[in-house]
Short mmCIF file of C-alpha atoms and ligand atoms in Angstrom, two decimals:
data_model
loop_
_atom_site.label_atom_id
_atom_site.label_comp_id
_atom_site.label_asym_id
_atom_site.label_seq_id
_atom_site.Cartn_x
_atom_site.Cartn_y
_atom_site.Cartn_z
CA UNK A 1 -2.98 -19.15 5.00
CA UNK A 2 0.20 -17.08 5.59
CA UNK A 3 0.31 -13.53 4.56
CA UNK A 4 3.59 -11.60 4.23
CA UNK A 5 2.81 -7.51 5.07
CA UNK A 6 5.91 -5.76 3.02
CA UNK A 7 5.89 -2.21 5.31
CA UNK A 8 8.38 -0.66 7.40
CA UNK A 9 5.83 1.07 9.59
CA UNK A 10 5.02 -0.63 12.40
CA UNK A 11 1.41 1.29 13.21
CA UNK A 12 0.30 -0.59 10.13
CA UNK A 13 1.77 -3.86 10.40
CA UNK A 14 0.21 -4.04 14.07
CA UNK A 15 -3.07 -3.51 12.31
CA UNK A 16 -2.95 -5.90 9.95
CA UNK A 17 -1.66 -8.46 12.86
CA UNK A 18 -4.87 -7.83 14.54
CA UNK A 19 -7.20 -7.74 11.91
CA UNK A 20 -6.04 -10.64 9.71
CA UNK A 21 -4.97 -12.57 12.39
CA UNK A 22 -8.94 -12.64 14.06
CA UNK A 23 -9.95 -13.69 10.33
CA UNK A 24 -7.52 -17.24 11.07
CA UNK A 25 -4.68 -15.91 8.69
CA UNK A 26 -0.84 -16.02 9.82
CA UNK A 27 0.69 -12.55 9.23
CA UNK A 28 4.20 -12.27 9.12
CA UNK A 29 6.51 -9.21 8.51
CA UNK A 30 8.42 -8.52 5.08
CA UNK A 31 11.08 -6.13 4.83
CA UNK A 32 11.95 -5.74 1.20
CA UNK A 33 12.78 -2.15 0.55
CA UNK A 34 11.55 -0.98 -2.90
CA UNK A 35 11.30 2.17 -4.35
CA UNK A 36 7.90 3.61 -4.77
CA UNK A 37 7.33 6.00 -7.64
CA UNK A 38 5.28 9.26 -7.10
CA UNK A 39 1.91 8.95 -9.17
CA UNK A 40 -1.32 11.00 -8.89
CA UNK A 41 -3.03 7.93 -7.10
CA UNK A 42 -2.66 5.17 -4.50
CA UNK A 43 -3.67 2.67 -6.89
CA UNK A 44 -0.73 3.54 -9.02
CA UNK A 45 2.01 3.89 -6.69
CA UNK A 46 0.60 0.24 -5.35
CA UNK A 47 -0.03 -1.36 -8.74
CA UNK A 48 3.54 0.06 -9.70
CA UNK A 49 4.92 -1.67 -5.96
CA UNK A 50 3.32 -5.22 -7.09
CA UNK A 51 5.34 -5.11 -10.44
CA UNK A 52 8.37 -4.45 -9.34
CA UNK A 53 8.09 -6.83 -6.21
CA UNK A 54 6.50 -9.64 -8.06
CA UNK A 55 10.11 -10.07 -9.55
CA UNK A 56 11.61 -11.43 -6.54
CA UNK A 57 8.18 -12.18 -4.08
CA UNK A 58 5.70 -14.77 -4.96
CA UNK A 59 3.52 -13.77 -2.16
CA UNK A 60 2.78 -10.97 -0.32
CA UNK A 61 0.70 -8.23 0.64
CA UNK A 62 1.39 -3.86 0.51
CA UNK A 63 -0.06 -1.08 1.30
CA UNK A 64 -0.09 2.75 0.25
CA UNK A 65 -2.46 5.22 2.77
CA UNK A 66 -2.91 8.97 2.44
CA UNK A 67 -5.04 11.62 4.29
CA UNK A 68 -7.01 13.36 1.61
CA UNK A 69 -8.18 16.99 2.71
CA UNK A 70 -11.34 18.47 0.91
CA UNK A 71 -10.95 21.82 1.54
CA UNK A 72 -7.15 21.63 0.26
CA UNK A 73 -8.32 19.36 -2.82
CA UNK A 74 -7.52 16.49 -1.41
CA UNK A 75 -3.77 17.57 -0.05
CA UNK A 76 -1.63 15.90 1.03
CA UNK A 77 -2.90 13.04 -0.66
CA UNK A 78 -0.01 10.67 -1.81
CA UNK A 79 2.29 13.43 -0.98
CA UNK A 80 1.14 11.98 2.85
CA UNK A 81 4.06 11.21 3.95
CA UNK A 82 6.13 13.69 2.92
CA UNK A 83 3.78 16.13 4.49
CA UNK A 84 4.04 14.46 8.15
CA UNK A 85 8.01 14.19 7.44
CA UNK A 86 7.89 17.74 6.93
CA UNK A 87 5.05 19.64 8.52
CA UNK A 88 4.07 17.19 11.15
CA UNK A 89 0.48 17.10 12.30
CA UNK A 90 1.18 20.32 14.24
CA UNK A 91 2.13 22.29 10.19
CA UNK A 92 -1.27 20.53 9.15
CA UNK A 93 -3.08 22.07 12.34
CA UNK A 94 -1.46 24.98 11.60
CA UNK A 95 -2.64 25.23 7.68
CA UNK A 96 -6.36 24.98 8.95
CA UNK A 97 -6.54 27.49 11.32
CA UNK A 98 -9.38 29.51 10.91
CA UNK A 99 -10.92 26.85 8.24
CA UNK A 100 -14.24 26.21 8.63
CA UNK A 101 -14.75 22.60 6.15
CA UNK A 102 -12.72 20.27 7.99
CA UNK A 103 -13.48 17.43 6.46
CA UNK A 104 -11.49 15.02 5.44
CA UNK A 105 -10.54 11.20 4.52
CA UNK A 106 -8.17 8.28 4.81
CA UNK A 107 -7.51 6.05 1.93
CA UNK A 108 -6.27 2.64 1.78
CA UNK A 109 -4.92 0.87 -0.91
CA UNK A 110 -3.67 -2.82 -0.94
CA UNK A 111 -1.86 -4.86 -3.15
CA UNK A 112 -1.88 -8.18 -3.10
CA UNK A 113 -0.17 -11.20 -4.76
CA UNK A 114 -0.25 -14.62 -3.86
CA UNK A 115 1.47 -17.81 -5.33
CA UNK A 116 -0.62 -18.99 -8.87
CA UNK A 117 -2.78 -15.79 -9.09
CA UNK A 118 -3.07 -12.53 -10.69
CA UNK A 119 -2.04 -9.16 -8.60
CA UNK A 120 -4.89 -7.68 -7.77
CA UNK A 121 -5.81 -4.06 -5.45
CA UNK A 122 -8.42 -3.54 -3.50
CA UNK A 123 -9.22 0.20 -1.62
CA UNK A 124 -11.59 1.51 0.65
CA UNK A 125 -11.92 5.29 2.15
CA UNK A 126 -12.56 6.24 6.21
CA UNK A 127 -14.45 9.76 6.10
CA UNK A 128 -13.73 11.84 8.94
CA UNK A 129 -12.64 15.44 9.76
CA UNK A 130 -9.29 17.38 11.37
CA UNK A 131 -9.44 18.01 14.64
CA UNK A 132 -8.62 21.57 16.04
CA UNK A 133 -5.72 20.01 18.08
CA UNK A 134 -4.09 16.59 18.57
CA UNK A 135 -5.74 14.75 20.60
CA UNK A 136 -4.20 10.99 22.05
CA UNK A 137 -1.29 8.88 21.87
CA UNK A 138 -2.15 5.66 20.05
CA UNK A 139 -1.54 4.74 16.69
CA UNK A 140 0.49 6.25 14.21
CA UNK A 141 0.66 8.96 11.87
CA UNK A 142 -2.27 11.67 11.78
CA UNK A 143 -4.22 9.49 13.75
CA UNK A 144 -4.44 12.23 16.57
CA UNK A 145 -5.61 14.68 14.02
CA UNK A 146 -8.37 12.59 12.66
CA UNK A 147 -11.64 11.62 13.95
CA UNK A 148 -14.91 10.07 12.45
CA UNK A 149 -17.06 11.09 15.19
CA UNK A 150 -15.81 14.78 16.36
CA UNK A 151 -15.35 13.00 19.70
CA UNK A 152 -12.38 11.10 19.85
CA UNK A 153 -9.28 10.90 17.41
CA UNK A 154 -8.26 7.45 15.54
CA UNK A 155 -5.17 7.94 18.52
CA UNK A 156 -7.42 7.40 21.32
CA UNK A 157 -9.20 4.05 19.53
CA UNK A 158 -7.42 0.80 20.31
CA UNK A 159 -6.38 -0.97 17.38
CA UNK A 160 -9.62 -3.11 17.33
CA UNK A 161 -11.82 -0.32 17.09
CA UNK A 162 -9.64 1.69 14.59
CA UNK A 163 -9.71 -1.40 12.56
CA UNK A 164 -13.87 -1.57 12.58
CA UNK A 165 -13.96 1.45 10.70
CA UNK A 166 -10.83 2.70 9.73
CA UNK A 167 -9.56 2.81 6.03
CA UNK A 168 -7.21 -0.07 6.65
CA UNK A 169 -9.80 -2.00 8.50
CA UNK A 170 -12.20 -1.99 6.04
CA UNK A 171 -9.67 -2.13 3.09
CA UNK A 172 -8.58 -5.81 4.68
CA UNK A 173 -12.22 -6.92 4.62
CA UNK A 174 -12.81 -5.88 0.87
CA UNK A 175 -9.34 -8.21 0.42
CA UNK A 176 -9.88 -11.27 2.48
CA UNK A 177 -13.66 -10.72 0.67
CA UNK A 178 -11.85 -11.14 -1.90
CA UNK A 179 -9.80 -13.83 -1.21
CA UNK A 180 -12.54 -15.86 0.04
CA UNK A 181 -14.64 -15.44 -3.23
CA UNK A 182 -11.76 -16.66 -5.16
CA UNK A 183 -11.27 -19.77 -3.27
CA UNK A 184 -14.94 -20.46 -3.65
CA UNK A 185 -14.55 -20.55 -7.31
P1 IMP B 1 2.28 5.48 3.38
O1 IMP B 1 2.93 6.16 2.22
O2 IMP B 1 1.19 4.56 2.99
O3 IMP B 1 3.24 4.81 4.32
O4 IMP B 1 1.55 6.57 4.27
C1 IMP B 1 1.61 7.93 4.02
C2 IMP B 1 1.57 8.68 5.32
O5 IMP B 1 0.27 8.56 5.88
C3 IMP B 1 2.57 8.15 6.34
O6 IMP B 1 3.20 9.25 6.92
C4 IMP B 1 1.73 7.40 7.32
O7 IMP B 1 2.24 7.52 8.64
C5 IMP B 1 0.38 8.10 7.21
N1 IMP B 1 -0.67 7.11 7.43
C6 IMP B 1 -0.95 6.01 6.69
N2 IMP B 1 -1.94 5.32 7.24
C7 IMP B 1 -2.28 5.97 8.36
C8 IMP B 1 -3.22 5.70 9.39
O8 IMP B 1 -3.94 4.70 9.41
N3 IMP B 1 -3.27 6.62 10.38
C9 IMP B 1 -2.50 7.74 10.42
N4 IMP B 1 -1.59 8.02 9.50
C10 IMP B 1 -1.47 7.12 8.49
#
């Protein structure tokens, strides 16, 4: 099966290359700018995405990520983007100096619509914590801010191993899941 990823970051659309392509499906790039609204959660800033693309895409897949901070309440949240636009993992580092709770996690949302069926989301969370400093030079993003094991950041994984436990990763198994359930019906 062919899968269109509507993005205009390339970290992500690398990842899903990798990780749906090793499950046997063709991934192929969509650029259809849209405008996303701001809403308190992923799943309605994707659910809202899937609407408004539905009108003119009969198949596709999109995706809307944030870094959720505990000790900040879950900052930046779905304001993620605008936060590395303007602070930059360097203004994050900077806002937890001296913080003891570091933890934090990455959250994946998906939308998905393909020809004949209902739009549907799936999500899945990567729990982690903020590094003192940036560490690595893979990836995208905060990934040199973030690790899962206080070792080494998502920047110094290659995408395989990001994928085996990131928020992305396992966001794309809960969808091809899925997928695959579906078809079995
Ligand atoms: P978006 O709105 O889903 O594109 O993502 C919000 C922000 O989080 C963007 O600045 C992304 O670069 C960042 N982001 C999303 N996913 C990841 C990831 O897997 N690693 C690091 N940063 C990410």
């Amino acid at each position: 099966m062919k899968i269109k990823v509507i993005t205009s970051n390339e970290g992500k659309m690398r990842e899903y290359a990798r990780s749906l392509g090793a499950l046997g499906y063709e991934v192929c790039k969509g650029k259809v700018p849209y405008d996303e609204i701001q809403a308190d959660t992923l799943e309605e800033v994707v659910s809202h995405g899937l609407k408004v693309l539905s009108e003119t895409e009969d198949s596709f897949i999109i995706d809307d990520s944030g870094l959720f901070i505990d000790r900040f309440d879950g900052f930046p949240g779905v304001y993620s983007a605008y936060a590395l636009r303007t602070l930059g993992n360097e203004g994050l580092l900077k806002l937890m100096e001296g913080v003891d709770d570091r933890r934090a996690s990455f959250v994946c949302c998906i939308g998905c619509k393909l020809p004949g069926r209902d739009a549907f989301t799936v999500s899945a969370a990567c729990e982690g914590h903020i590094l003192e400093e940036r560490r690595g030079s893979l990836g995208f993003g905060f990934d040199p801010i973030f690790t899962t094991d206080g070792e080494r950041s998502f920047a110094e994984l290659d995408i395989d191993e990001k994928n085996r436990i990131s928020h992305r990763g396992l966001a794309v198994a809960a969808l091809v899941d899925r997928l695959r359930s579906e078809e079995g019906r």
